[in-house]
XYZ file of N, CA and C in Angstrom:
690
model
N -35.457 129.362 83.682
C -34.753 128.688 82.593
C -35.452 127.381 82.212
N -35.806 126.579 83.212
C -36.507 125.327 82.943
C -37.875 125.585 82.316
N -38.523 126.672 82.741
C -39.833 127.015 82.168
C -39.701 127.343 80.690
N -38.642 128.072 80.338
C -38.417 128.425 78.933
C -38.179 127.173 78.097
N -37.369 126.258 78.593
C -37.115 125.019 77.862
C -38.401 124.210 77.730
N -39.230 124.201 78.765
C -40.507 123.492 78.696
C -41.392 124.071 77.593
N -41.353 125.382 77.425
C -42.108 126.022 76.344
C -41.586 125.591 74.974
N -40.256 125.514 74.848
C -39.649 125.090 73.586
C -40.000 123.639 73.273
N -39.983 122.804 74.292
C -40.328 121.398 74.111
C -41.785 121.254 73.673
N -42.671 122.013 74.267
C -44.080 121.974 73.870
C -44.250 122.406 72.420
N -43.487 123.419 72.035
C -43.561 123.886 70.650
C -43.021 122.821 69.689
N -41.963 122.134 70.075
C -41.435 121.048 69.249
C -42.492 119.970 69.038
N -43.153 119.603 70.107
C -44.158 118.542 69.997
C -45.346 118.969 69.141
N -45.553 120.275 69.025
C -46.635 120.773 68.174
C -46.338 120.560 66.694
N -45.090 120.200 66.362
C -44.756 119.901 64.965
C -45.588 118.737 64.431
N -46.080 117.888 65.334
C -46.907 116.758 64.900
C -48.124 117.215 64.110
N -48.605 118.421 64.411
C -49.815 118.932 63.775
C -49.507 119.771 62.538
N -48.247 119.948 62.225
C -47.851 120.824 61.113
C -47.635 120.021 59.835
N -48.233 120.472 58.754
C -48.066 119.829 57.460
C -46.864 120.460 56.747
N -45.813 119.698 56.481
C -44.627 120.292 55.839
C -44.875 120.640 54.379
N -44.216 121.711 53.934
C -44.297 122.080 52.530
C -43.477 121.123 51.673
N -43.920 120.912 50.438
C -43.249 119.992 49.521
C -42.805 120.706 48.250
N -41.689 120.267 47.690
C -41.245 120.771 46.402
C -42.176 120.258 45.312
N -42.404 121.044 44.262
C -43.240 120.569 43.150
C -42.629 119.319 42.512
N -43.487 118.443 42.012
C -43.012 117.185 41.432
C -41.982 117.414 40.332
N -42.197 118.439 39.504
C -41.279 118.688 38.398
C -39.873 119.016 38.862
N -39.764 119.795 39.944
C -38.455 120.119 40.487
C -37.873 118.936 41.262
N -38.713 118.215 41.984
C -38.217 117.075 42.745
C -37.612 116.029 41.814
N -38.140 115.933 40.588
C -37.626 114.950 39.638
C -36.168 115.213 39.269
N -35.687 116.441 39.504
C -34.294 116.779 39.222
C -33.349 116.280 40.320
N -33.899 115.800 41.428
C -33.108 115.542 42.627
C -33.148 114.072 43.051
N -32.098 113.647 43.740
C -32.068 112.316 44.337
C -32.588 112.406 45.763
N -33.368 111.431 46.221
C -33.961 111.515 47.562
C -32.931 111.315 48.673
N -33.044 112.144 49.707
C -32.173 112.079 50.880
C -32.976 112.539 52.084
N -32.435 112.302 53.268
C -33.118 112.711 54.492
C -32.099 112.982 55.584
N -32.460 113.877 56.500
C -31.628 114.193 57.663
C -32.505 114.170 58.906
N -31.829 114.085 60.063
C -32.551 114.101 61.337
C -32.043 115.248 62.194
N -32.969 116.050 62.698
C -32.653 117.021 63.734
C -32.886 116.333 65.070
N -31.806 115.948 65.730
C -31.889 115.219 66.986
C -31.694 116.184 68.143
N -32.735 116.358 68.954
C -32.696 117.263 70.099
C -32.917 116.474 71.385
N -32.390 117.014 72.476
C -32.590 116.391 73.776
C -32.495 117.445 74.877
N -33.030 117.097 76.044
C -32.971 117.981 77.204
C -31.796 117.592 78.103
N -31.217 118.602 78.747
C -30.099 118.390 79.665
C -30.303 119.231 80.918
N -29.456 119.017 81.905
C -29.432 119.833 83.129
C -30.805 119.887 83.796
N -31.408 118.702 83.945
C -32.726 118.623 84.600
C -33.756 119.524 83.913
N -33.721 119.525 82.580
C -34.698 120.285 81.821
C -34.402 121.759 81.678
N -33.169 122.172 82.019
C -32.830 123.596 81.926
C -32.139 123.951 80.612
N -31.849 122.978 79.774
C -31.240 123.275 78.480
C -31.767 122.305 77.429
N -31.700 122.764 76.181
C -32.151 121.980 75.043
C -31.022 122.001 74.015
N -30.573 120.818 73.586
C -29.419 120.717 72.692
C -29.819 120.110 71.353
N -29.026 120.445 70.333
C -29.215 119.946 68.972
C -27.901 119.358 68.480
N -27.947 118.156 67.914
C -26.747 117.496 67.402
C -26.444 117.953 65.978
N -25.221 118.425 65.770
C -24.694 118.748 64.456
C -23.392 117.975 64.267
N -22.995 117.760 63.028
C -21.762 117.027 62.773
C -20.866 117.826 61.827
N -19.577 117.823 62.125
C -18.582 118.383 61.203
C -18.060 117.233 60.360
N -18.153 117.383 59.057
C -17.735 116.307 58.165
C -16.212 116.282 58.010
N -15.641 115.109 57.738
C -14.204 115.043 57.468
C -13.850 115.856 56.228
N -12.618 116.326 56.164
C -12.182 117.166 55.045
C -12.185 116.408 53.726
N -12.137 115.085 53.763
C -12.053 114.285 52.532
C -13.398 113.719 52.109
N -14.490 114.159 52.720
C -15.791 113.511 52.551
C -16.629 114.165 51.460
N -16.389 113.825 50.195
C -17.274 114.151 49.090
C -17.567 115.622 48.871
N -18.734 115.913 48.242
C -19.058 117.290 47.853
C -19.285 118.240 49.013
N -19.574 117.729 50.210
C -19.796 118.585 51.373
C -18.658 118.438 52.388
N -17.471 118.171 51.879
C -16.307 117.949 52.746
C -16.059 119.137 53.659
N -15.842 118.837 54.944
C -15.501 119.869 55.905
C -16.648 120.709 56.396
N -17.832 120.524 55.848
C -18.972 121.346 56.249
C -19.631 120.796 57.513
N -20.422 121.652 58.161
C -21.231 121.220 59.295
C -22.601 120.808 58.758
N -23.079 119.688 59.231
C -24.335 119.160 58.700
C -25.149 118.510 59.810
N -26.299 118.003 59.433
C -27.134 117.169 60.292
C -26.892 115.718 59.907
N -27.041 114.784 60.842
C -26.892 113.383 60.452
C -27.914 113.025 59.387
N -27.443 112.387 58.321
C -28.341 112.056 57.225
C -27.573 111.685 55.980
N -28.320 111.408 54.915
C -27.683 111.038 53.657
C -28.700 110.569 52.646
N -28.196 109.920 51.603
C -29.040 109.461 50.504
C -29.909 108.281 50.926
N -31.095 108.232 50.343
C -31.967 107.086 50.598
C -31.379 105.842 49.953
N -31.427 104.737 50.654
C -30.900 103.472 50.163
C -32.007 102.434 50.070
N -31.765 101.436 49.218
C -32.728 100.356 49.089
C -32.898 99.677 50.443
N -34.122 99.447 50.835
C -34.392 98.835 52.129
C -34.815 99.828 53.190
N -34.563 101.139 52.973
C -35.016 102.154 53.918
C -36.538 102.233 53.903
N -37.133 102.352 55.072
C -38.587 102.498 55.167
C -38.933 103.975 55.052
N -38.951 104.468 53.822
C -39.267 105.865 53.565
C -38.138 106.780 54.010
N -38.403 108.083 53.922
C -37.382 109.062 54.281
C -37.053 109.020 55.771
N -38.046 108.695 56.600
C -37.764 108.582 58.030
C -36.802 107.429 58.293
N -36.988 106.322 57.595
C -36.069 105.209 57.737
C -34.647 105.595 57.361
N -34.509 106.419 56.317
C -33.184 106.911 55.912
C -32.562 107.748 57.018
N -33.331 108.694 57.546
C -32.807 109.586 58.583
C -32.394 108.822 59.831
N -33.201 107.851 60.255
C -32.880 107.081 61.455
C -31.669 106.179 61.224
N -31.576 105.568 60.041
C -30.429 104.708 59.736
C -29.139 105.520 59.723
N -29.166 106.677 59.070
C -27.965 107.507 58.989
C -27.542 107.994 60.370
N -28.499 108.311 61.217
C -28.166 108.742 62.581
C -27.518 107.607 63.360
N -28.019 106.422 63.173
C -27.429 105.247 63.831
C -26.002 105.009 63.326
N -25.801 105.132 62.009
C -24.481 104.877 61.438
C -23.471 105.962 61.800
N -23.898 107.217 61.801
C -22.971 108.317 62.037
C -22.716 108.583 63.516
N -23.763 108.478 64.329
C -23.659 108.872 65.733
C -23.832 107.716 66.711
N -24.183 106.547 66.208
C -24.362 105.406 67.091
C -25.573 105.507 67.990
N -26.566 106.293 67.577
C -27.772 106.498 68.395
C -28.965 105.836 67.703
N -29.630 104.964 68.410
C -30.847 104.313 67.916
C -32.032 105.148 68.390
N -32.560 105.979 67.511
C -33.662 106.871 67.871
C -34.988 106.138 67.637
N -35.803 105.968 68.654
C -37.096 105.294 68.455
C -38.035 106.152 67.620
N -38.857 105.504 66.842
C -39.777 106.243 65.977
C -40.759 107.092 66.782
N -41.098 106.660 67.981
C -42.048 107.454 68.752
C -41.416 108.709 69.338
N -40.090 108.880 69.166
C -39.430 110.118 69.580
C -39.488 111.180 68.492
N -39.926 110.801 67.295
C -40.011 111.740 66.169
C -41.259 112.601 66.327
N -41.068 113.921 66.308
C -42.184 114.836 66.571
C -42.713 115.526 65.323
N -42.054 115.365 64.174
C -42.578 115.989 62.972
C -41.516 116.224 61.924
N -41.905 117.033 60.914
C -41.035 117.332 59.782
C -40.954 118.826 59.544
N -39.886 119.240 58.886
C -39.784 120.589 58.353
C -40.140 120.555 56.871
N -40.128 121.716 56.236
C -40.404 121.777 54.808
C -39.331 121.031 54.026
N -39.727 120.464 52.911
C -38.765 119.788 52.051
C -37.732 120.802 51.553
N -36.480 120.355 51.447
C -35.387 121.242 51.045
C -34.574 120.569 49.942
N -33.488 121.218 49.539
C -32.626 120.650 48.502
C -31.190 121.097 48.745
N -30.248 120.341 48.211
C -28.836 120.679 48.376
C -28.190 120.899 47.013
N -27.047 121.573 47.009
C -26.342 121.850 45.747
C -25.738 120.584 45.149
N -25.745 119.485 45.885
C -25.296 118.209 45.320
C -26.469 117.445 44.705
N -27.573 118.148 44.449
C -28.734 117.638 43.741
C -29.465 116.545 44.520
N -29.729 116.845 45.775
C -30.536 115.962 46.602
C -31.778 116.703 47.101
N -32.912 116.030 47.045
C -34.115 116.529 47.685
C -34.122 116.010 49.113
N -34.191 116.907 50.081
C -33.945 116.542 51.474
C -35.219 116.650 52.312
N -35.609 115.537 52.925
C -36.692 115.533 53.910
C -36.054 115.635 55.299
N -36.540 116.560 56.114
C -35.960 116.805 57.436
C -36.934 116.374 58.518
N -36.502 115.404 59.332
C -37.297 114.909 60.446
C -36.740 115.458 61.752
N -37.607 115.676 62.722
C -37.223 116.228 64.019
C -37.572 115.228 65.108
N -36.577 114.910 65.958
C -36.795 113.966 67.053
C -36.374 114.605 68.362
N -37.080 114.259 69.432
C -36.819 114.817 70.757
C -36.646 113.686 71.761
N -35.504 113.683 72.463
C -35.230 112.695 73.502
C -35.272 113.366 74.869
N -35.622 112.628 75.924
C -35.736 113.234 77.253
C -34.390 113.536 77.900
N -33.304 112.936 77.392
C -31.975 113.170 77.948
C -30.920 112.954 76.870
N -29.693 113.361 77.177
C -28.602 113.220 76.207
C -28.353 111.740 75.918
N -28.354 111.361 74.620
C -28.075 109.960 74.297
C -26.583 109.666 74.433
N -26.257 108.407 74.440
C -24.858 107.983 74.451
C -24.376 107.916 73.008
N -23.480 108.809 72.627
C -23.004 108.883 71.251
C -21.794 107.968 71.045
N -21.792 107.270 69.912
C -20.624 106.531 69.443
C -20.366 106.989 68.015
N -19.500 107.997 67.877
C -19.322 108.679 66.598
C -18.499 107.831 65.631
N -18.972 107.724 64.393
C -18.225 107.058 63.332
C -17.218 108.042 62.760
N -15.934 107.851 63.066
C -14.916 108.818 62.665
C -14.678 108.836 61.165
N -15.113 107.814 60.466
C -14.986 107.825 59.006
C -15.934 108.850 58.383
N -17.088 109.078 59.035
C -18.086 109.985 58.493
C -18.193 111.300 59.251
N -17.730 111.321 60.505
C -17.903 112.504 61.356
C -16.564 112.883 61.980
N -16.097 114.098 61.678
C -14.844 114.572 62.272
C -15.063 115.071 63.691
N -16.246 115.644 63.958
C -16.539 116.168 65.297
C -18.043 116.228 65.505
N -18.463 115.912 66.716
C -19.863 116.068 67.123
C -20.008 117.424 67.798
N -20.960 118.223 67.336
C -21.222 119.540 67.907
C -22.577 119.489 68.611
N -22.610 119.998 69.832
C -23.852 119.996 70.609
C -24.281 121.446 70.820
N -25.154 121.915 69.936
C -25.559 123.321 69.933
C -26.652 123.565 70.960
N -26.499 124.626 71.740
C -27.491 125.040 72.724
C -28.574 125.851 72.007
N -29.779 125.334 71.957
C -30.858 125.975 71.205
C -31.179 127.360 71.757
N -31.111 127.522 73.073
C -31.419 128.841 73.654
C -30.415 129.894 73.177
N -29.154 129.508 72.985
C -28.162 130.452 72.483
C -28.438 130.801 71.022
N -28.874 129.823 70.251
C -29.190 130.080 68.846
C -30.375 131.025 68.706
N -31.256 131.015 69.695
C -32.433 131.878 69.653
C -32.131 133.318 70.065
N -30.950 133.566 70.605
C -30.609 134.922 71.035
C -30.446 135.852 69.833
N -30.813 137.141 69.980
C -30.654 138.099 68.878
C -29.195 138.158 68.423
N -29.009 138.106 67.125
C -27.668 138.218 66.567
C -26.930 136.908 66.427
N -27.504 135.820 66.959
C -26.817 134.533 66.849
C -26.715 134.082 65.397
N -27.771 134.311 64.642
C -27.780 133.987 63.217
C -27.622 135.277 62.421
N -26.725 135.260 61.452
C -26.466 136.420 60.621
C -26.633 136.037 59.159
N -26.980 137.009 58.340
C -27.147 136.756 56.916
C -26.069 137.466 56.118
N -25.762 136.930 54.972
C -24.775 137.528 54.072
C -25.184 137.191 52.651
N -24.614 137.913 51.706
C -24.855 137.645 50.297
C -23.634 136.965 49.707
N -23.874 135.874 48.967
C -22.792 135.116 48.354
C -22.911 135.193 46.837
N -21.824 135.490 46.178
C -21.805 135.536 44.722
C -21.346 134.189 44.180
N -22.106 133.674 43.235
C -21.768 132.367 42.662
C -22.236 132.325 41.213
N -21.292 132.129 40.305
C -21.587 132.047 38.876
C -22.407 133.236 38.387
N -22.082 134.420 38.904
C -22.733 135.633 38.450
C -24.056 135.933 39.108
N -24.514 135.055 39.999
C -25.777 135.274 40.711
C -25.481 135.538 42.184
N -26.396 136.222 42.859
C -26.243 136.536 44.278
C -27.263 135.717 45.065
N -26.770 135.013 46.085
C -27.600 134.175 46.918
C -27.501 134.659 48.353
N -28.604 134.610 49.091
C -28.600 134.990 50.506
C -28.346 133.752 51.354
N -27.384 133.859 52.273
C -27.029 132.733 53.128
C -27.106 133.153 54.588
N -27.654 132.278 55.424
C -27.703 132.491 56.866
C -26.625 131.629 57.500
N -25.859 132.182 58.426
C -24.787 131.410 59.034
C -24.686 131.734 60.523
N -24.070 130.812 61.276
C -23.842 131.021 62.702
C -22.658 130.163 63.123
N -22.219 130.353 64.344
C -21.029 129.674 64.848
C -21.406 128.726 65.985
N -20.859 127.518 65.934
C -21.003 126.556 67.025
C -19.621 126.020 67.353
N -19.123 126.377 68.520
C -17.811 125.897 68.981
C -16.711 126.157 67.958
N -16.764 127.328 67.331
C -15.729 127.696 66.381
C -15.943 127.154 64.976
N -17.033 126.440 64.744
C -17.351 125.895 63.424
C -18.395 126.783 62.756
N -18.131 127.196 61.528
C -19.095 127.992 60.774
C -20.172 127.081 60.212
N -21.414 127.386 60.525
C -22.551 126.619 60.023
C -23.259 127.478 58.983
N -23.357 126.975 57.768
C -23.915 127.781 56.680
C -24.638 126.852 55.704
N -25.150 127.423 54.621
C -25.777 126.630 53.580
C -27.062 125.956 54.025
N -27.266 124.738 53.536
C -28.500 124.010 53.817
C -28.718 123.816 55.310
N -27.662 123.461 56.044
C -27.824 123.199 57.482
C -28.334 124.425 58.216
N -27.743 125.584 57.942
C -28.188 126.793 58.627
C -29.619 127.159 58.230
N -29.980 126.899 56.985
C -31.343 127.195 56.540
C -32.355 126.325 57.289
N -32.020 125.053 57.479
C -32.919 124.158 58.210
C -33.010 124.557 59.682
N -31.878 124.928 60.269
C -31.893 125.366 61.664
C -32.723 126.639 61.803
N -32.592 127.563 60.863
C -33.381 128.793 60.903
C -34.871 128.481 60.853
N -35.256 127.531 60.017
C -36.668 127.150 59.952
C -37.153 126.621 61.296
N -36.341 125.778 61.934
C -36.721 125.250 63.237
C -36.830 126.362 64.275
N -35.870 127.282 64.273
C -35.887 128.372 65.246
C -37.111 129.269 65.034
N -37.454 129.520 63.783
C -38.666 130.307 63.504
C -39.891 129.624 64.116
N -39.957 128.310 63.958
C -41.078 127.562 64.524
C -41.092 127.674 66.047
N -39.922 127.550 66.660
C -39.846 127.633 68.121
C -40.233 129.013 68.632
N -39.986 130.038 67.834
C -40.369 131.408 68.219
C -41.864 131.639 68.095
N -42.556 130.701 67.461
C -43.993 130.860 67.290
C -44.393 131.319 65.907
N -43.395 131.505 65.029
C -43.694 131.867 63.644
C -44.133 130.615 62.888
N -44.790 130.778 61.737
C -45.237 129.599 60.986
C -44.104 128.648 60.640
N -42.899 129.204 60.370
C -41.758 128.354 60.110
C -41.670 127.803 58.703
N -42.507 128.244 57.801
C -42.494 127.727 56.433
C -41.469 128.473 55.583
N -40.617 127.725 54.863
C -39.605 128.310 53.980
C -39.702 127.721 52.577
N -40.779 127.000 52.305
C -40.866 126.263 51.053
C -40.897 127.193 49.844
N -41.565 128.339 49.946
C -41.654 129.225 48.777
C -40.283 129.731 48.366
N -39.463 130.119 49.343
C -38.111 130.587 49.032
C -37.276 129.463 48.431
N -37.403 128.255 48.975
C -36.622 127.136 48.456
C -37.022 126.774 47.034
N -38.307 126.828 46.732
C -38.764 126.547 45.379
C -38.206 127.578 44.405
N -38.245 128.855 44.797
C -37.735 129.914 43.923
C -36.240 129.743 43.673
N -35.481 129.438 44.726
C -34.034 129.295 44.568
C -33.684 128.030 43.785
N -34.432 126.948 43.995
C -34.181 125.739 43.236
C -34.492 125.949 41.758
N -35.535 126.699 41.466
C -35.859 126.998 40.069
C -34.705 127.744 39.401
N -34.122 128.709 40.104
C -32.959 129.427 39.585
C -31.779 128.487 39.395
N -31.584 127.608 40.349
C -30.464 126.680 40.329
C -30.574 125.735 39.135
N -31.776 125.206 38.909
C -32.007 124.305 37.782
C -31.758 125.027 36.467
N -32.225 126.270 36.362
C -32.029 127.037 35.137
C -30.546 127.309 34.897
N -29.806 127.613 35.950
C -28.374 127.867 35.800
C -27.645 126.617 35.330
N -28.064 125.448 35.803
C -27.402 124.214 35.394
C -27.559 123.981 33.898
N -28.635 124.473 33.332
C -28.877 124.254 31.905
C -27.947 125.091 31.026
N -27.388 126.168 31.597
C -26.566 127.069 30.779
C -25.100 127.088 31.182
N -24.739 126.469 32.322
C -23.330 126.420 32.736
C -23.099 125.195 33.611
N -21.893 124.651 33.616
C -21.609 123.463 34.418
C -21.672 123.761 35.903
N -21.870 122.704 36.686
C -21.978 122.843 38.138
C -20.641 123.202 38.765
N -20.663 124.150 39.683
C -19.517 124.455 40.534
C -20.034 124.677 41.943
N -19.421 124.029 42.897
C -19.839 124.181 44.282
C -19.559 125.598 44.754
N -20.525 126.296 45.409
C -20.264 127.628 45.929
C -19.287 127.573 47.084
N -18.413 128.580 47.178
C -17.430 128.609 48.255
C -17.941 129.455 49.391
N -17.780 128.978 50.636
C -18.281 129.713 51.798
C -17.616 131.061 51.943
N -16.387 131.183 51.450
C -15.644 132.422 51.642
C -15.973 133.482 50.594
N -16.676 133.082 49.534
C -17.005 134.034 48.476
C -18.297 134.753 48.836
N -18.165 136.002 49.277
C -19.348 136.714 49.744
C -19.202 138.200 49.443
N -20.335 138.858 49.412
C -20.346 140.289 49.097
C -20.800 141.129 50.257
N -20.832 140.549 51.451
C -21.164 141.316 52.636
C -22.475 140.949 53.260
């Protein structure tokens, strides 16, 4: 078990050598800049690897009640997207993540609330001491990465929205459904840990292009997690 986690940790650190995919400038111009942090750590004397996820309060804006990664919109004074991700993690979870714990980035992504999202990955040697901000976080979820890597842990479904069909990947953590952008980012990380290239930028560009075109012909409506076609 410890050997397997050591392999996963080595693969995480290899993210330093990976160049993340970027959205085209024309599409990025449609979006507001934001960033999230994938915060991972080792537990049980190196026999487990955990990932921090957050359940948002039911009253919290366009992503109310959803499971997400710590993060948010870029603010004046942030030192780039990494500064945004680290600040949001400090505000939401009370964890001061050192910059030298950051091992790399995933491909640039986007959300239905019109944000271009940069995803940073950080690895700590042990579980940090969390001080959760209850105004922003209803629950802290500590996902076991080895369980997420098991066959069948992640499932796909088709969601109908405004007459179009979208493919969504979802999974369960402690009874919380994880779907949408968060599940897509986790899937990218898991692909990387399995040894696959882990690039999802082409799919995201194609879906964002569809999304932008739909906005031009109909008003925005948030997709519902329960609306699916199987």
